PDB file of C-alpha atoms in Angstrom:
ATOM      1  CA  MET A   1      -8.587 -17.684 -21.769  1.00 53.00           C
ATOM      2  CA  GLY A   2     -10.065 -14.840 -23.849  1.00 66.00           C
ATOM      3  CA  GLN A   3      -8.056 -12.008 -25.290  1.00 70.00           C
ATOM      4  CA  VAL A   4      -9.458  -9.476 -22.797  1.00 67.00           C
ATOM      5  CA  GLU A   5      -8.691 -11.710 -19.784  1.00 71.00           C
ATOM      6  CA  ASN A   6      -5.231 -12.419 -21.151  1.00 77.00           C
ATOM      7  CA  ARG A   7      -4.566  -8.713 -21.546  1.00 82.00           C
ATOM      8  CA  MET A   8      -5.757  -8.046 -18.010  1.00 86.00           C
ATOM      9  CA  ARG A   9      -3.552 -10.784 -16.598  1.00 87.00           C
ATOM     10  CA  GLN A  10      -0.542  -9.375 -18.442  1.00 90.00           C
ATOM     11  CA  ALA A  11      -1.370  -5.828 -17.308  1.00 91.00           C
ATOM     12  CA  VAL A  12      -1.330  -6.836 -13.636  1.00 93.00           C
ATOM     13  CA  ALA A  13       1.886  -8.758 -14.274  1.00 95.00           C
ATOM     14  CA  ILE A  14       3.495  -5.506 -15.446  1.00 94.00           C
ATOM     15  CA  LEU A  15       2.251  -3.870 -12.240  1.00 95.00           C
ATOM     16  CA  ARG A  16       3.838  -6.678 -10.184  1.00 96.00           C
ATOM     17  CA  ILE A  17       7.156  -6.478 -12.023  1.00 96.00           C
ATOM     18  CA  THR A  18       7.258  -2.693 -11.619  1.00 95.00           C
ATOM     19  CA  LEU A  19       6.717  -3.028  -7.874  1.00 96.00           C
ATOM     20  CA  GLY A  20       9.477  -5.639  -7.744  1.00 97.00           C
ATOM     21  CA  VAL A  21      11.864  -3.352  -9.632  1.00 96.00           C
ATOM     22  CA  ILE A  22      11.036  -0.435  -7.307  1.00 96.00           C
ATOM     23  CA  LEU A  23      11.709  -2.561  -4.210  1.00 97.00           C
ATOM     24  CA  VAL A  24      14.965  -4.047  -5.514  1.00 97.00           C
ATOM     25  CA  VAL A  25      16.321  -0.700  -6.809  1.00 96.00           C
ATOM     26  CA  THR A  26      15.408   0.982  -3.500  1.00 95.00           C
ATOM     27  CA  TRP A  27      16.987  -1.911  -1.602  1.00 97.00           C
ATOM     28  CA  PHE A  28      20.314  -1.358  -3.393  1.00 97.00           C
ATOM     29  CA  LYS A  29      20.166   2.384  -2.744  1.00 95.00           C
ATOM     30  CA  ASN A  30      19.329   1.861   0.942  1.00 96.00           C
ATOM     31  CA  LEU A  31      22.197  -0.630   1.205  1.00 97.00           C
ATOM     32  CA  GLN A  32      24.631   1.921  -0.243  1.00 97.00           C
ATOM     33  CA  ASP A  33      23.256   4.612   2.080  1.00 95.00           C
ATOM     34  CA  GLY A  34      23.730   2.414   5.155  1.00 95.00           C
ATOM     35  CA  ILE A  35      20.039   2.298   6.067  1.00 96.00           C
ATOM     36  CA  TYR A  36      20.184  -1.404   6.973  1.00 96.00           C
ATOM     37  CA  THR A  37      22.280  -0.810  10.087  1.00 96.00           C
ATOM     38  CA  ALA A  38      21.286   0.087  13.648  1.00 96.00           C
ATOM     39  CA  ASP A  39      22.492   3.671  13.107  1.00 96.00           C
ATOM     40  CA  GLY A  40      20.736   3.844   9.747  1.00 96.00           C
ATOM     41  CA  ILE A  41      17.389   2.761  11.208  1.00 96.00           C
ATOM     42  CA  VAL A  42      17.667   5.170  14.159  1.00 95.00           C
ATOM     43  CA  GLY A  43      18.714   7.983  11.792  1.00 94.00           C
ATOM     44  CA  LEU A  44      15.780   7.292   9.482  1.00 92.00           C
ATOM     45  CA  PHE A  45      13.204   7.444  12.259  1.00 91.00           C
ATOM     46  CA  ASN A  46      14.842  10.510  13.796  1.00 90.00           C
ATOM     47  CA  TYR A  47      14.499  12.192  10.399  1.00 89.00           C
ATOM     48  CA  LEU A  48      10.876  11.089  10.092  1.00 88.00           C
ATOM     49  CA  PHE A  49       9.859  12.002  13.640  1.00 87.00           C
ATOM     50  CA  ASN A  50      11.757  15.284  13.965  1.00 83.00           C
ATOM     51  CA  ASP A  51      11.868  16.793  10.485  1.00 73.00           C
ATOM     52  CA  ASN A  52       9.239  15.163   8.328  1.00 74.00           C
ATOM     53  CA  GLY A  53       5.898  14.548   9.953  1.00 70.00           C
ATOM     54  CA  GLY A  54       6.453  11.229  11.610  1.00 72.00           C
ATOM     55  CA  GLY A  55       2.877  10.069  11.430  1.00 83.00           C
ATOM     56  CA  PRO A  56       0.186   9.843  14.101  1.00 89.00           C
ATOM     57  CA  ALA A  57       1.009   9.579  17.820  1.00 89.00           C
ATOM     58  CA  PHE A  58       0.025   5.899  18.074  1.00 92.00           C
ATOM     59  CA  TYR A  59       2.428   5.067  15.239  1.00 91.00           C
ATOM     60  CA  ARG A  60       5.320   6.880  16.943  1.00 91.00           C
ATOM     61  CA  ALA A  61       4.545   5.069  20.183  1.00 92.00           C
ATOM     62  CA  ILE A  62       4.606   1.680  18.445  1.00 93.00           C
ATOM     63  CA  ILE A  63       7.895   2.423  16.664  1.00 93.00           C
ATOM     64  CA  ASN A  64       9.473   3.787  19.861  1.00 92.00           C
ATOM     65  CA  GLY A  65       8.342   0.734  21.820  1.00 94.00           C
ATOM     66  CA  THR A  66       9.404  -1.883  19.295  1.00 94.00           C
ATOM     67  CA  ILE A  67      11.779  -1.106  16.422  1.00 94.00           C
ATOM     68  CA  LEU A  68      13.788   1.567  18.192  1.00 94.00           C
ATOM     69  CA  GLN A  69      14.358  -0.794  21.146  1.00 95.00           C
ATOM     70  CA  VAL A  70      16.214  -3.254  18.876  1.00 96.00           C
ATOM     71  CA  PRO A  71      17.334  -1.268  15.811  1.00 96.00           C
ATOM     72  CA  GLY A  72      20.178  -3.646  14.926  1.00 96.00           C
ATOM     73  CA  LEU A  73      17.876  -6.665  14.851  1.00 96.00           C
ATOM     74  CA  PHE A  74      15.252  -4.768  12.874  1.00 96.00           C
ATOM     75  CA  ALA A  75      17.904  -3.631  10.390  1.00 96.00           C
ATOM     76  CA  VAL A  76      18.719  -7.262   9.570  1.00 97.00           C
ATOM     77  CA  PHE A  77      15.005  -8.097   9.303  1.00 96.00           C
ATOM     78  CA  GLN A  78      14.497  -5.156   6.974  1.00 96.00           C
ATOM     79  CA  LEU A  79      17.568  -6.038   4.892  1.00 97.00           C
ATOM     80  CA  VAL A  80      16.366  -9.584   4.277  1.00 97.00           C
ATOM     81  CA  GLY A  81      12.636  -8.868   4.187  1.00 96.00           C
ATOM     82  CA  GLU A  82      12.726  -6.023   1.716  1.00 97.00           C
ATOM     83  CA  LEU A  83      14.954  -7.984  -0.674  1.00 97.00           C
ATOM     84  CA  LEU A  84      12.755 -11.098  -0.480  1.00 97.00           C
ATOM     85  CA  LEU A  85       9.608  -9.062  -1.123  1.00 97.00           C
ATOM     86  CA  GLY A  86      11.228  -7.372  -4.118  1.00 98.00           C
ATOM     87  CA  LEU A  87      12.554 -10.598  -5.620  1.00 98.00           C
ATOM     88  CA  GLY A  88       9.280 -12.434  -4.970  1.00 97.00           C
ATOM     89  CA  LEU A  89       7.352  -9.780  -6.864  1.00 98.00           C
ATOM     90  CA  LEU A  90       9.941  -9.501  -9.617  1.00 97.00           C
ATOM     91  CA  VAL A  91       9.889 -13.204 -10.479  1.00 97.00           C
ATOM     92  CA  GLY A  92       6.259 -13.753  -9.460  1.00 97.00           C
ATOM     93  CA  LEU A  93       6.906 -16.417  -6.815  1.00 97.00           C
ATOM     94  CA  PHE A  94       4.301 -16.790  -4.039  1.00 96.00           C
ATOM     95  CA  THR A  95       3.035 -13.470  -5.335  1.00 97.00           C
ATOM     96  CA  PRO A  96       0.000 -13.017  -3.044  1.00 96.00           C
ATOM     97  CA  LEU A  97       2.195 -13.521   0.038  1.00 97.00           C
ATOM     98  CA  ALA A  98       4.948 -11.219  -1.234  1.00 97.00           C
ATOM     99  CA  ALA A  99       2.403  -8.615  -2.284  1.00 98.00           C
ATOM    100  CA  VAL A 100       0.581  -8.607   1.070  1.00 97.00           C
ATOM    101  CA  GLY A 101       3.981  -8.220   2.771  1.00 97.00           C
ATOM    102  CA  ALA A 102       4.794  -5.345   0.429  1.00 97.00           C
ATOM    103  CA  ALA A 103       1.394  -3.741   1.071  1.00 98.00           C
ATOM    104  CA  LEU A 104       2.036  -3.816   4.841  1.00 97.00           C
ATOM    105  CA  PHE A 105       5.497  -2.349   4.291  1.00 96.00           C
ATOM    106  CA  PHE A 106       4.138   0.439   2.064  1.00 96.00           C
ATOM    107  CA  PHE A 107       1.298   1.159   4.486  1.00 96.00           C
ATOM    108  CA  ASN A 108       3.898   1.483   7.235  1.00 94.00           C
ATOM    109  CA  LEU A 109       5.688   4.062   5.056  1.00 93.00           C
ATOM    110  CA  PHE A 110       2.355   5.823   4.531  1.00 94.00           C
ATOM    111  CA  LEU A 111       1.923   6.150   8.299  1.00 93.00           C
ATOM    112  CA  ALA A 112       5.548   7.198   8.764  1.00 91.00           C
ATOM    113  CA  TYR A 113       5.355  10.018   6.227  1.00 90.00           C
ATOM    114  CA  LEU A 114       1.821  11.142   7.096  1.00 90.00           C
ATOM    115  CA  GLY A 115       1.770  14.826   8.000  1.00 86.00           C
ATOM    116  CA  GLY A 116       5.210  15.528   6.533  1.00 84.00           C
ATOM    117  CA  HIS A 117       6.454  17.233   3.399  1.00 82.00           C
ATOM    118  CA  GLU A 118       6.325  14.167   1.149  1.00 84.00           C
ATOM    119  CA  TRP A 119       3.542  13.663  -1.391  1.00 88.00           C
ATOM    120  CA  ILE A 120       1.580  11.148   0.675  1.00 92.00           C
ATOM    121  CA  TRP A 121      -0.229   9.760  -2.375  1.00 94.00           C
ATOM    122  CA  THR A 122       3.017   8.048  -3.377  1.00 95.00           C
ATOM    123  CA  TYR A 123       2.486   5.624  -0.505  1.00 96.00           C
ATOM    124  CA  VAL A 124      -1.208   5.275  -1.292  1.00 97.00           C
ATOM    125  CA  LEU A 125      -0.265   4.341  -4.868  1.00 97.00           C
ATOM    126  CA  LEU A 126       2.305   1.811  -3.677  1.00 97.00           C
ATOM    127  CA  THR A 127      -0.038   0.238  -1.109  1.00 98.00           C
ATOM    128  CA  VAL A 128      -2.917   0.000  -3.581  1.00 97.00           C
ATOM    129  CA  SER A 129      -0.608  -1.448  -6.238  1.00 97.00           C
ATOM    130  CA  ALA A 130       0.616  -4.140  -3.862  1.00 97.00           C
ATOM    131  CA  LEU A 131      -2.929  -5.024  -2.764  1.00 97.00           C
ATOM    132  CA  VAL A 132      -4.131  -5.283  -6.363  1.00 96.00           C
ATOM    133  CA  THR A 133      -1.105  -7.451  -7.159  1.00 96.00           C
ATOM    134  CA  ALA A 134      -2.083  -9.782  -4.312  1.00 96.00           C
ATOM    135  CA  LEU A 135      -5.800  -9.898  -5.090  1.00 95.00           C
ATOM    136  CA  THR A 136      -5.283 -10.588  -8.788  1.00 93.00           C
ATOM    137  CA  GLN A 137      -2.674 -13.310  -8.111  1.00 92.00           C
ATOM    138  CA  SER A 138      -0.583 -11.605 -10.734  1.00 93.00           C
ATOM    139  CA  GLY A 139       2.265 -14.128 -10.669  1.00 94.00           C
ATOM    140  CA  ARG A 140       0.065 -16.338 -12.858  1.00 93.00           C
ATOM    141  CA  ALA A 141       1.265 -14.475 -15.938  1.00 92.00           C
ATOM    142  CA  TRP A 142       4.973 -14.022 -16.617  1.00 94.00           C
ATOM    143  CA  GLY A 143       5.756 -15.399 -13.158  1.00 95.00           C
ATOM    144  CA  LEU A 144       6.919 -18.574 -11.446  1.00 96.00           C
ATOM    145  CA  ASP A 145       3.466 -18.927  -9.890  1.00 95.00           C
ATOM    146  CA  SER A 146       2.208 -19.977 -13.310  1.00 93.00           C
ATOM    147  CA  LEU A 147       4.618 -22.939 -13.220  1.00 95.00           C
ATOM    148  CA  LEU A 148       3.429 -23.856  -9.714  1.00 94.00           C
ATOM    149  CA  LEU A 149      -0.166 -23.626 -10.911  1.00 93.00           C
ATOM    150  CA  ARG A 150       0.510 -25.910 -13.886  1.00 93.00           C
ATOM    151  CA  ARG A 151       2.471 -28.460 -11.844  1.00 93.00           C
ATOM    152  CA  LEU A 152       0.486 -28.474  -8.590  1.00 92.00           C
ATOM    153  CA  GLY A 153      -2.901 -26.979  -9.468  1.00 90.00           C
ATOM    154  CA  GLU A 154      -4.677 -24.579  -7.140  1.00 90.00           C
ATOM    155  CA  PRO A 155      -2.899 -24.178  -3.771  1.00 90.00           C
ATOM    156  CA  PRO A 156      -4.572 -26.386  -1.149  1.00 86.00           C
ATOM    157  CA  ARG A 157      -4.287 -23.931   1.756  1.00 83.00           C
ATOM    158  CA  GLY A 158      -5.308 -20.522   0.519  1.00 85.00           C
ATOM    159  CA  PRO A 159      -4.174 -18.463  -2.458  1.00 89.00           C
ATOM    160  CA  ILE A 160      -0.406 -18.441  -2.009  1.00 90.00           C
ATOM    161  CA  TRP A 161       0.326 -18.596  -5.759  1.00 89.00           C
TER     162      TRP A 161
ATOM    163  CA  MET B   1      -7.605 -23.661 -12.274  1.00 53.00           C
ATOM    164  CA  SER B   2      -8.166 -19.912 -12.595  1.00 57.00           C
ATOM    165  CA  LEU B   3      -6.082 -17.945 -15.032  1.00 56.00           C
ATOM    166  CA  GLN B   4      -8.494 -15.020 -15.090  1.00 65.00           C
ATOM    167  CA  ALA B   5      -7.686 -11.929 -13.053  1.00 72.00           C
ATOM    168  CA  PRO B   6     -10.672 -10.325 -11.309  1.00 84.00           C
ATOM    169  CA  LEU B   7     -11.408  -6.798 -12.474  1.00 88.00           C
ATOM    170  CA  TRP B   8     -12.843  -5.474  -9.188  1.00 93.00           C
ATOM    171  CA  PRO B   9      -9.461  -4.776  -7.512  1.00 95.00           C
ATOM    172  CA  ILE B  10      -8.496  -2.723 -10.557  1.00 95.00           C
ATOM    173  CA  ALA B  11     -11.845  -0.932 -10.411  1.00 96.00           C
ATOM    174  CA  ALA B  12     -11.222  -0.091  -6.733  1.00 97.00           C
ATOM    175  CA  ALA B  13      -7.769   1.237  -7.632  1.00 97.00           C
ATOM    176  CA  ARG B  14      -9.383   3.276 -10.416  1.00 97.00           C
ATOM    177  CA  ALA B  15     -11.680   5.019  -7.938  1.00 98.00           C
ATOM    178  CA  ILE B  16      -8.823   5.669  -5.487  1.00 98.00           C
ATOM    179  CA  ILE B  17      -6.665   7.191  -8.236  1.00 98.00           C
ATOM    180  CA  GLY B  18      -9.680   9.280  -9.286  1.00 98.00           C
ATOM    181  CA  LEU B  19      -9.710  10.632  -5.730  1.00 98.00           C
ATOM    182  CA  LEU B  20      -5.972  11.296  -5.996  1.00 97.00           C
ATOM    183  CA  TRP B  21      -6.575  13.642  -8.947  1.00 97.00           C
ATOM    184  CA  LEU B  22      -9.476  15.373  -7.193  1.00 97.00           C
ATOM    185  CA  PHE B  23      -7.463  15.877  -3.985  1.00 95.00           C
ATOM    186  CA  SER B  24      -4.564  17.244  -6.043  1.00 93.00           C
ATOM    187  CA  LEU B  25      -6.832  20.056  -7.227  1.00 94.00           C
ATOM    188  CA  ARG B  26      -6.679  21.560  -3.736  1.00 90.00           C
ATOM    189  CA  TRP B  27      -3.428  23.381  -4.433  1.00 87.00           C
ATOM    190  CA  LYS B  28      -4.402  24.660  -7.875  1.00 91.00           C
ATOM    191  CA  LEU B  29      -7.867  26.048  -7.328  1.00 92.00           C
ATOM    192  CA  PRO B  30      -8.952  29.017  -9.476  1.00 92.00           C
ATOM    193  CA  PRO B  31      -8.943  31.947  -9.621  1.00 89.00           C
ATOM    194  CA  ASP B  32      -5.321  32.294  -8.411  1.00 88.00           C
ATOM    195  CA  PHE B  33      -4.406  28.583  -8.560  1.00 91.00           C
ATOM    196  CA  MET B  34      -2.716  28.886  -5.158  1.00 87.00           C
ATOM    197  CA  PRO B  35      -3.462  27.091  -1.880  1.00 84.00           C
ATOM    198  CA  ALA B  36      -3.952  29.015   1.366  1.00 77.00           C
ATOM    199  CA  GLU B  37      -0.465  27.894   2.360  1.00 79.00           C
ATOM    200  CA  GLY B  38       2.362  26.038   0.643  1.00 80.00           C
ATOM    201  CA  ARG B  39       3.320  25.813  -3.006  1.00 86.00           C
ATOM    202  CA  GLY B  40       0.855  26.512  -5.789  1.00 89.00           C
ATOM    203  CA  LEU B  41       0.816  25.689  -9.478  1.00 93.00           C
ATOM    204  CA  MET B  42       3.008  28.677 -10.395  1.00 93.00           C
ATOM    205  CA  ASP B  43       5.650  27.622  -7.846  1.00 93.00           C
ATOM    206  CA  TRP B  44       5.763  24.099  -9.246  1.00 94.00           C
ATOM    207  CA  LEU B  45       6.054  25.346 -12.825  1.00 95.00           C
ATOM    208  CA  GLN B  46       8.946  27.579 -11.775  1.00 96.00           C
ATOM    209  CA  LEU B  47      10.617  24.586 -10.122  1.00 96.00           C
ATOM    210  CA  GLU B  48      10.228  22.666 -13.392  1.00 96.00           C
ATOM    211  CA  VAL B  49      12.099  25.463 -15.179  1.00 96.00           C
ATOM    212  CA  ALA B  50      14.818  25.718 -12.521  1.00 96.00           C
ATOM    213  CA  HIS B  51      15.407  21.944 -12.392  1.00 96.00           C
ATOM    214  CA  ALA B  52      14.538  20.868 -15.922  1.00 95.00           C
ATOM    215  CA  ALA B  53      15.714  17.337 -16.707  1.00 94.00           C
ATOM    216  CA  PHE B  54      15.235  18.086 -20.405  1.00 95.00           C
ATOM    217  CA  PRO B  55      16.321  21.584 -21.519  1.00 94.00           C
ATOM    218  CA  PHE B  56      13.668  21.635 -24.245  1.00 95.00           C
ATOM    219  CA  TYR B  57      10.926  21.030 -21.702  1.00 96.00           C
ATOM    220  CA  GLY B  58      12.270  23.721 -19.369  1.00 96.00           C
ATOM    221  CA  ARG B  59      12.323  26.248 -22.208  1.00 96.00           C
ATOM    222  CA  LEU B  60       8.793  25.274 -23.235  1.00 96.00           C
ATOM    223  CA  VAL B  61       7.460  25.922 -19.725  1.00 97.00           C
ATOM    224  CA  GLU B  62       9.467  29.135 -19.391  1.00 96.00           C
ATOM    225  CA  GLN B  63       8.627  30.639 -22.770  1.00 97.00           C
ATOM    226  CA  LEU B  64       5.143  29.314 -23.462  1.00 97.00           C
ATOM    227  CA  VAL B  65       3.407  28.184 -20.265  1.00 96.00           C
ATOM    228  CA  LEU B  66       4.519  30.805 -17.727  1.00 96.00           C
ATOM    229  CA  PRO B  67       3.728  33.864 -19.933  1.00 96.00           C
ATOM    230  CA  ASN B  68       0.234  32.400 -20.490  1.00 96.00           C
ATOM    231  CA  PHE B  69      -0.135  31.085 -16.978  1.00 95.00           C
ATOM    232  CA  THR B  70      -3.872  31.639 -16.521  1.00 95.00           C
ATOM    233  CA  LEU B  71      -4.759  29.833 -19.760  1.00 96.00           C
ATOM    234  CA  PHE B  72      -2.561  26.824 -18.978  1.00 96.00           C
ATOM    235  CA  ALA B  73      -3.619  26.786 -15.316  1.00 96.00           C
ATOM    236  CA  TRP B  74      -7.267  26.502 -16.376  1.00 97.00           C
ATOM    237  CA  MET B  75      -6.361  23.760 -18.876  1.00 97.00           C
ATOM    238  CA  ILE B  76      -4.479  21.788 -16.215  1.00 96.00           C
ATOM    239  CA  PHE B  77      -7.229  22.312 -13.638  1.00 96.00           C
ATOM    240  CA  LEU B  78      -9.986  21.187 -15.995  1.00 97.00           C
ATOM    241  CA  ALA B  79      -8.005  18.233 -17.337  1.00 98.00           C
ATOM    242  CA  GLU B  80      -7.264  16.951 -13.828  1.00 97.00           C
ATOM    243  CA  LEU B  81     -10.880  17.508 -12.792  1.00 98.00           C
ATOM    244  CA  LEU B  82     -12.124  15.522 -15.795  1.00 98.00           C
ATOM    245  CA  VAL B  83      -9.666  12.689 -15.197  1.00 98.00           C
ATOM    246  CA  GLY B  84     -10.573  12.576 -11.509  1.00 98.00           C
ATOM    247  CA  LEU B  85     -14.318  12.438 -12.169  1.00 98.00           C
ATOM    248  CA  SER B  86     -13.947   9.959 -15.028  1.00 98.00           C
ATOM    249  CA  LEU B  87     -11.893   7.533 -12.954  1.00 98.00           C
ATOM    250  CA  LEU B  88     -13.958   7.939  -9.795  1.00 98.00           C
ATOM    251  CA  ALA B  89     -17.239   7.286 -11.603  1.00 97.00           C
ATOM    252  CA  GLY B  90     -15.854   4.844 -14.165  1.00 97.00           C
ATOM    253  CA  ALA B  91     -17.334   6.964 -16.938  1.00 97.00           C
ATOM    254  CA  PHE B  92     -15.602   7.170 -20.313  1.00 97.00           C
ATOM    255  CA  THR B  93     -12.794   5.446 -18.452  1.00 97.00           C
ATOM    256  CA  ARG B  94     -10.554   4.761 -21.443  1.00 97.00           C
ATOM    257  CA  LEU B  95     -10.686   8.434 -22.450  1.00 97.00           C
ATOM    258  CA  GLY B  96     -10.048   9.564 -18.867  1.00 98.00           C
ATOM    259  CA  ALA B  97      -7.209   7.059 -18.541  1.00 98.00           C
ATOM    260  CA  LEU B  98      -5.598   8.275 -21.761  1.00 98.00           C
ATOM    261  CA  LEU B  99      -5.785  11.896 -20.612  1.00 98.00           C
ATOM    262  CA  GLY B 100      -4.496  10.864 -17.164  1.00 98.00           C
ATOM    263  CA  LEU B 101      -1.613   9.000 -18.800  1.00 98.00           C
ATOM    264  CA  GLY B 102      -0.628  12.197 -20.613  1.00 98.00           C
ATOM    265  CA  LEU B 103      -0.868  14.235 -17.396  1.00 97.00           C
ATOM    266  CA  ALA B 104       1.164  11.692 -15.424  1.00 97.00           C
ATOM    267  CA  LEU B 105       3.892  11.550 -18.090  1.00 97.00           C
ATOM    268  CA  ASN B 106       3.977  15.345 -18.225  1.00 96.00           C
ATOM    269  CA  LEU B 107       4.352  15.478 -14.423  1.00 96.00           C
ATOM    270  CA  GLY B 108       7.082  12.856 -14.511  1.00 96.00           C
ATOM    271  CA  ILE B 109       9.061  14.632 -17.230  1.00 96.00           C
ATOM    272  CA  GLY B 110       8.650  18.030 -15.583  1.00 96.00           C
ATOM    273  CA  LEU B 111       9.444  16.989 -12.021  1.00 95.00           C
ATOM    274  CA  LEU B 112      12.119  14.360 -12.731  1.00 95.00           C
ATOM    275  CA  GLU B 113      15.001  16.481 -11.405  1.00 94.00           C
ATOM    276  CA  VAL B 114      13.110  18.635  -8.898  1.00 94.00           C
ATOM    277  CA  PRO B 115      14.710  18.050  -5.449  1.00 92.00           C
ATOM    278  CA  GLY B 116      12.655  15.872  -3.130  1.00 87.00           C
ATOM    279  CA  GLU B 117      10.574  14.342  -5.935  1.00 90.00           C
ATOM    280  CA  TRP B 118      10.573  10.568  -6.385  1.00 91.00           C
ATOM    281  CA  PRO B 119      10.285   9.723 -10.117  1.00 90.00           C
ATOM    282  CA  TRP B 120       8.810   6.296  -9.393  1.00 93.00           C
ATOM    283  CA  SER B 121       5.632   8.015  -8.154  1.00 94.00           C
ATOM    284  CA  TYR B 122       4.920   9.334 -11.626  1.00 94.00           C
ATOM    285  CA  ALA B 123       6.029   6.100 -13.306  1.00 94.00           C
ATOM    286  CA  MET B 124       3.502   4.264 -11.146  1.00 95.00           C
ATOM    287  CA  LEU B 125       0.829   6.846 -11.865  1.00 96.00           C
ATOM    288  CA  ALA B 126       1.432   6.601 -15.619  1.00 96.00           C
ATOM    289  CA  MET B 127       1.430   2.827 -15.496  1.00 95.00           C
ATOM    290  CA  TRP B 128      -1.875   2.716 -13.644  1.00 96.00           C
ATOM    291  CA  HIS B 129      -3.520   4.858 -16.314  1.00 97.00           C
ATOM    292  CA  GLY B 130      -2.137   2.540 -18.981  1.00 95.00           C
ATOM    293  CA  LEU B 131      -3.631  -0.349 -17.014  1.00 94.00           C
ATOM    294  CA  PHE B 132      -7.046   1.334 -16.784  1.00 96.00           C
ATOM    295  CA  PHE B 133      -6.950   1.984 -20.520  1.00 95.00           C
ATOM    296  CA  VAL B 134      -5.988  -1.557 -21.450  1.00 93.00           C
ATOM    297  CA  THR B 135      -8.479  -3.238 -19.110  1.00 91.00           C
ATOM    298  CA  GLY B 136     -11.392  -0.838 -19.617  1.00 92.00           C
ATOM    299  CA  ALA B 137     -11.577  -0.518 -15.843  1.00 93.00           C
ATOM    300  CA  GLY B 138     -14.957   1.244 -15.833  1.00 94.00           C
ATOM    301  CA  ARG B 139     -16.718  -1.995 -16.785  1.00 92.00           C
ATOM    302  CA  VAL B 140     -16.902  -3.015 -13.126  1.00 92.00           C
ATOM    303  CA  TRP B 141     -18.203  -0.658 -10.422  1.00 94.00           C
ATOM    304  CA  GLY B 142     -18.446   2.070 -13.027  1.00 95.00           C
ATOM    305  CA  LEU B 143     -20.894   3.910 -15.267  1.00 95.00           C
ATOM    306  CA  ASP B 144     -19.256   2.331 -18.326  1.00 94.00           C
ATOM    307  CA  GLY B 145     -20.494  -1.041 -17.094  1.00 93.00           C
ATOM    308  CA  LEU B 146     -24.053   0.275 -16.647  1.00 90.00           C
ATOM    309  CA  ARG B 147     -23.967   1.864 -20.091  1.00 85.00           C
ATOM    310  CA  SER B 148     -22.851  -1.344 -21.793  1.00 83.00           C
ATOM    311  CA  ARG B 149     -25.602  -3.355 -20.064  1.00 77.00           C
ATOM    312  CA  ASN B 150     -28.392  -0.958 -21.110  1.00 74.00           C
TER     313      ASN B 150
END
């Protein structure tokens, strides 16, 4: 691998690790703030829908019809899912899968905050970062995916490492 | 076994972040550098003074930038315009990325303690410009690539 390619691979690895750090740090903060509870989830969406934009009508309808029907169950899903995404990106394990999951999560935040007071480009940056992390398979440098690649070769069923 | 990362996703991100800078010009348009509604450049600079994470930086904005607001507002406007166009077109990308890195770090330092701001936004923004600089992201889908081929 040439020096330029090596540098590029390492650059996207830094991007992946940063995203992992952001997710894990935010996970700890959300845990302390009680977001991963039924009341926390309902409170969050009440804040988003009533005081901070709340996104387009179709998005509100989906959230009202799904997540807010079972907030306790969703809180557990979010608690586990967000941590797994963060750890996956941090250590570079099954990076494309973790990164696509993170991109969907960040795009959901983009929709949720659309039209509110937040700087919406934050969520554009996060979504784009996660997509680039997935497309560049950035766990292949400084990540466990590189070990999988060396041991098992290219994944047989799609780019999961 | 592919160890090479494709450059095109980074080039796409480069263009999107170029758009970010161009869209951000909306609330600092000359001649008054104010949007029709909401906060303008002067308001944000005053917030940086009121909530300075680093006293030195707050004093610098208060004593140097605010008294010469029009000069600095033009400098900021033009710098962001240049970075936006450079990244969008992939022209002189390393130079644009370096300037963008400086702007992103300046934003991060200035807005670190301003209520409602999320410091990770500016960390991400700075990191992306570092990434564009290191990878020469204008080589794909950019004028830099055309220039190097001719």
